Coordinates of C-alpha atoms in Angstrom, one line a residue:
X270 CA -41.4 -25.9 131.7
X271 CA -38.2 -27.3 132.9
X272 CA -36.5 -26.2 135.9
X273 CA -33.0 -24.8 134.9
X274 CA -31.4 -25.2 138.5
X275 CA -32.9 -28.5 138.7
X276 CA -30.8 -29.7 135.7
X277 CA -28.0 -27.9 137.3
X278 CA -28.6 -30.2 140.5
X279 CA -28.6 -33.1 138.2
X280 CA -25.8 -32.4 136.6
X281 CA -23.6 -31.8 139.8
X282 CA -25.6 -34.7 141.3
X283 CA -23.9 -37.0 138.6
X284 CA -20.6 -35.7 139.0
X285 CA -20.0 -36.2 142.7
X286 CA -21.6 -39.8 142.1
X287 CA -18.5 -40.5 139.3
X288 CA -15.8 -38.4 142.1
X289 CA -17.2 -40.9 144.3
X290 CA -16.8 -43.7 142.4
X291 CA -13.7 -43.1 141.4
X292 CA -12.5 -42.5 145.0
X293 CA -14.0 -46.0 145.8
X294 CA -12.0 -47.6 143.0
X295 CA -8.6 -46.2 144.4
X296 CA -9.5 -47.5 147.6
X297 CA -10.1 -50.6 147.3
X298 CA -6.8 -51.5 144.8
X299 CA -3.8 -52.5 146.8
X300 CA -0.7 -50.7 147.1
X301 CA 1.1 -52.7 145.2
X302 CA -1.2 -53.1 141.4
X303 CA -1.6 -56.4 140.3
X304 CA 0.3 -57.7 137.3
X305 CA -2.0 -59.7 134.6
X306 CA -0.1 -62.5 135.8
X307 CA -0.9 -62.5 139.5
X308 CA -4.6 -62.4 138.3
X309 CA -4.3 -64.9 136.5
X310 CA -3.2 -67.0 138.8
X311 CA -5.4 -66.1 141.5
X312 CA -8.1 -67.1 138.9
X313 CA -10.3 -63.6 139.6
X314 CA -11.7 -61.8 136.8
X315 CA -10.0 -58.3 136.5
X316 CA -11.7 -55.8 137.3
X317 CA -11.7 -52.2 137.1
X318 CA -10.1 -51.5 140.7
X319 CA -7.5 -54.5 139.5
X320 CA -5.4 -52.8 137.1
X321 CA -5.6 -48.9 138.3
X322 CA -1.9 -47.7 140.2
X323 CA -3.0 -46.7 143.6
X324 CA -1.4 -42.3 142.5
X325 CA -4.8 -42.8 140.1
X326 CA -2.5 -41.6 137.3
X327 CA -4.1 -44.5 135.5
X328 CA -1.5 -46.8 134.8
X329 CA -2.0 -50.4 133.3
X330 CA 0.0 -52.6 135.1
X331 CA 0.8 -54.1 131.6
X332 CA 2.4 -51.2 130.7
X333 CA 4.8 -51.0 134.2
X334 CA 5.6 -54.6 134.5
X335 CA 5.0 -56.7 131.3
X336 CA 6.5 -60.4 132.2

């Protein structure tokens, strides 16, 4: 028999772990986002953290400021 809280705990337990991750993500982006361009240039892959606004809204940064 499976524990129904324990699923519960699981579930919430995932959750926070994505909150958290997603927290982390913010952080760590500068304040200003970084065109396609700049990373380009500074020959680092993109990564998630790269192209996310620092409001979280989600932004591309090829959408704000396509060269």
């Amino acid at each position: 028999m499976v524990n129904p809280i324990q699923i519960k705990l699981d579930i919430v337990k995932r959750h926070t772990v994505a909150a958290e991750d997603h927290v982390k993500i913010v952080e760590t982006s500068s304040n200003a986002v970084m065109t396609r361009t700049e990373a380009l240039k500074s020959k680092k892959a993109p990564t998630k953290s790269t192209f996310f606004s620092k409001g979280c809204q989600g932004t591309l940064a090829s959408d704000v400021d396509d060269p």
